[in-house]
Coordinates of C-alpha atoms in Angstrom, one line a residue:
M1 CA 31.7 -88.1 -6.4
D2 CA 30.5 -88.1 -10.0
R3 CA 32.8 -88.6 -12.9
A4 CA 32.8 -85.0 -14.1
A5 CA 33.9 -83.8 -10.6
A6 CA 36.5 -86.6 -10.4
I7 CA 38.0 -85.6 -13.8
E8 CA 38.1 -82.0 -12.6
L9 CA 39.9 -83.0 -9.5
C10 CA 42.5 -84.9 -11.6
R11 CA 43.0 -81.9 -13.9
D12 CA 43.4 -79.6 -10.8
R13 CA 46.0 -81.8 -9.1
A14 CA 47.9 -83.4 -12.0
E15 CA 50.6 -81.1 -13.5
K16 CA 50.9 -83.0 -16.8
E17 CA 48.4 -83.9 -19.4
T18 CA 50.2 -87.3 -19.8
T19 CA 49.4 -88.0 -16.1
V20 CA 45.7 -87.2 -16.7
R21 CA 45.7 -89.5 -19.7
H22 CA 47.3 -92.3 -17.7
L23 CA 44.7 -91.9 -14.9
I24 CA 41.9 -92.2 -17.4
S25 CA 43.4 -95.3 -19.0
V26 CA 43.6 -97.0 -15.6
E27 CA 40.0 -95.9 -14.9
G28 CA 38.9 -97.6 -18.1
V29 CA 40.6 -100.9 -17.2
M30 CA 39.3 -100.8 -13.6
R31 CA 35.7 -100.2 -14.8
A32 CA 36.0 -103.2 -17.2
L33 CA 37.4 -105.4 -14.4
A34 CA 34.6 -104.4 -12.0
R35 CA 32.1 -105.3 -14.7
R36 CA 33.9 -108.7 -15.2
F37 CA 33.7 -109.4 -11.5
G38 CA 30.2 -108.0 -10.9
E39 CA 31.5 -105.3 -8.6
A40 CA 30.7 -101.7 -8.2
E41 CA 31.9 -100.1 -11.4
D42 CA 32.0 -96.5 -10.2
L43 CA 33.9 -97.4 -7.1
W44 CA 36.5 -99.4 -9.0
A45 CA 36.7 -96.7 -11.8
L46 CA 37.4 -93.9 -9.2
T47 CA 40.1 -96.0 -7.7
G48 CA 41.8 -96.3 -11.1
L49 CA 41.2 -92.6 -11.9
F50 CA 42.8 -91.4 -8.6
H51 CA 45.5 -94.1 -8.2
D52 CA 48.4 -91.8 -9.4
L53 CA 46.8 -88.4 -8.5
D54 CA 49.9 -87.2 -6.7
Q55 CA 52.4 -88.7 -9.2
D56 CA 53.6 -85.3 -10.5
Q57 CA 54.3 -84.1 -6.9
T58 CA 55.8 -87.3 -5.4
Q59 CA 57.6 -88.9 -8.3
D60 CA 61.0 -88.4 -6.5
D61 CA 59.6 -89.6 -3.1
P62 CA 58.1 -93.1 -3.5
D63 CA 57.5 -93.3 0.3
R64 CA 55.2 -90.3 0.1
H65 CA 53.5 -91.4 -3.1
A66 CA 49.7 -92.1 -2.7
Y67 CA 49.7 -90.6 0.9
L68 CA 49.4 -87.1 -0.5
A69 CA 46.7 -88.2 -2.8
A70 CA 44.9 -89.9 0.1
E71 CA 44.9 -86.6 2.0
W72 CA 43.4 -84.7 -1.0
L73 CA 40.8 -87.4 -1.5
R74 CA 39.7 -87.4 2.1
E75 CA 39.4 -83.6 2.0
A76 CA 37.2 -84.0 -1.1
G77 CA 35.0 -86.6 0.8
V78 CA 35.9 -89.5 -1.4
D79 CA 34.8 -93.0 -0.3
E80 CA 37.4 -94.5 2.1
R81 CA 37.4 -97.7 -0.1
V82 CA 38.7 -95.7 -3.0
V83 CA 41.3 -94.0 -0.7
N84 CA 42.5 -97.5 0.4
G85 CA 42.7 -98.6 -3.2
V86 CA 44.8 -95.5 -4.1
L87 CA 47.2 -96.3 -1.2
A88 CA 47.2 -100.0 -2.2
H89 CA 48.6 -99.4 -5.6
A90 CA 51.8 -98.0 -4.1
H91 CA 51.9 -99.7 -0.6
E92 CA 51.4 -103.4 -0.2
Q93 CA 49.9 -103.3 3.3
F94 CA 46.8 -101.7 1.9
R95 CA 46.0 -104.6 -0.5
T96 CA 43.2 -106.0 1.5
D97 CA 40.5 -106.9 -1.1
R98 CA 40.1 -107.7 -4.8
M99 CA 39.7 -104.0 -5.8
S100 CA 42.8 -102.9 -3.9
K101 CA 44.8 -105.7 -5.5
A102 CA 43.3 -105.2 -9.0
V103 CA 44.5 -101.6 -9.2
V104 CA 48.1 -102.7 -9.1
H105 CA 47.5 -105.0 -12.1
A106 CA 45.3 -102.4 -13.9
D107 CA 48.1 -99.8 -13.5
A108 CA 50.7 -102.0 -15.1
V109 CA 48.6 -103.4 -17.9
A110 CA 47.3 -99.9 -18.8
G111 CA 50.9 -98.8 -19.4
L112 CA 51.5 -101.7 -21.6
L113 CA 48.2 -101.3 -23.6
V114 CA 48.7 -97.6 -24.1
A115 CA 52.3 -98.2 -25.4
A116 CA 51.0 -100.9 -27.7
A117 CA 48.2 -98.6 -29.0
L118 CA 50.6 -95.8 -29.7
V119 CA 52.6 -97.9 -32.2
R120 CA 49.5 -99.0 -34.1
P121 CA 47.9 -97.0 -36.9
E122 CA 44.5 -97.9 -35.6
K123 CA 45.6 -97.1 -32.1
A124 CA 43.4 -99.0 -29.5
V125 CA 40.8 -100.1 -32.1
G126 CA 41.1 -103.7 -33.1
M127 CA 43.8 -104.5 -30.6
K128 CA 44.3 -108.3 -30.0
V129 CA 45.3 -110.2 -26.9
S130 CA 47.9 -112.2 -29.0
S131 CA 49.7 -109.0 -30.1
V132 CA 49.7 -107.6 -26.6
K133 CA 51.2 -110.8 -25.3
K134 CA 54.0 -110.5 -27.8
K135 CA 54.7 -107.0 -26.6
L136 CA 54.6 -108.2 -23.0
K137 CA 57.5 -110.6 -23.8
E138 CA 59.6 -107.9 -25.5
K139 CA 61.6 -106.5 -22.5
A140 CA 62.7 -103.5 -24.6
F141 CA 59.1 -102.6 -25.4
A142 CA 57.6 -100.2 -22.7
P143 CA 60.5 -101.0 -20.3
G144 CA 58.9 -99.1 -17.5
V145 CA 56.0 -101.6 -17.3
N146 CA 56.3 -104.0 -14.4
R147 CA 55.8 -107.3 -16.2
D148 CA 55.4 -109.2 -12.9
E149 CA 52.4 -107.0 -12.0
V150 CA 50.8 -108.0 -15.3
T151 CA 51.6 -111.7 -15.3
S152 CA 50.8 -112.3 -11.6
V153 CA 47.2 -111.3 -12.1
E154 CA 45.8 -114.9 -11.9
D155 CA 47.4 -115.6 -8.5
S156 CA 46.4 -112.3 -7.2
I157 CA 42.8 -111.7 -8.3
G158 CA 41.9 -115.0 -10.0
L159 CA 41.8 -113.9 -13.6
P160 CA 43.8 -115.8 -16.2
L161 CA 46.3 -113.6 -18.1
D162 CA 44.5 -113.9 -21.5
E163 CA 41.2 -112.9 -20.0
F164 CA 42.8 -110.1 -18.1
L165 CA 44.4 -108.7 -21.3
A166 CA 41.1 -109.0 -23.1
V167 CA 39.3 -107.1 -20.3
G168 CA 42.1 -104.6 -20.2
I169 CA 41.8 -104.0 -23.9
E170 CA 38.0 -103.5 -23.6
G171 CA 38.5 -101.0 -20.8
L172 CA 41.1 -99.0 -22.7
Q173 CA 39.0 -99.0 -25.9
A174 CA 36.1 -97.5 -23.8
V175 CA 38.2 -94.4 -22.9
A176 CA 40.4 -94.3 -26.0
P177 CA 38.6 -91.3 -27.6
E178 CA 39.2 -89.3 -24.5
I179 CA 42.9 -89.9 -24.4
G180 CA 43.8 -89.7 -28.1
L181 CA 43.9 -93.5 -28.7
A182 CA 41.1 -93.6 -31.3
P183 CA 42.0 -93.1 -34.9

C-alpha cells in the first residue's frame, strides 16, 4: 500500500483529526527508527501510521483495541508484518521482533514530542534532546504519556535514550508540516 492510500484509509477510519495527526506523528518516528536500524522504512512507517487506526472506535474497550484495526487492515490487503505491529502496540504477545517492539516506544515518544512542540513558538523546529528530557522528567507535563515506554527503549530495542529521543525528534520534524507543528 502506498502512502497516499494509507493516509486515505486513516482519514476514512479515524473519526477525529487529532487521531490522524497522532498517527502521522508516530509514522514519522517509525520511519526515522527504521532508517537508524537499516530496516524497511515503508513497512515501519505503515506500522506507525496504522497503530491506533481504531482508537476512536475502541477507546472504551482496550481488549478490542487493535483487533478491529487488524480486521480492517487485512481486508485492505496490508502486509501481515504491519498487522502484527499494530496488534503489538496494544497487546504484548505480538511483540515478536524489533519493529513490533519499536512501535510501542514510538507511540509513547511521539506523544511526548508533540506535546513539547506545542508549547514552543518554533513548534518542532530546533527541538533539542536536552529540553525533551526535562519534559520527560516533569510528571505533570503530558501526563498521558507512558514514561516507562519511553525510558525502557534501550532494554527493548537496543537504542540509548538520548539517541532514541534524537531519532524521534528527527522523525517528528519530517512530518511536522503535515500536522501543524512547523511554524
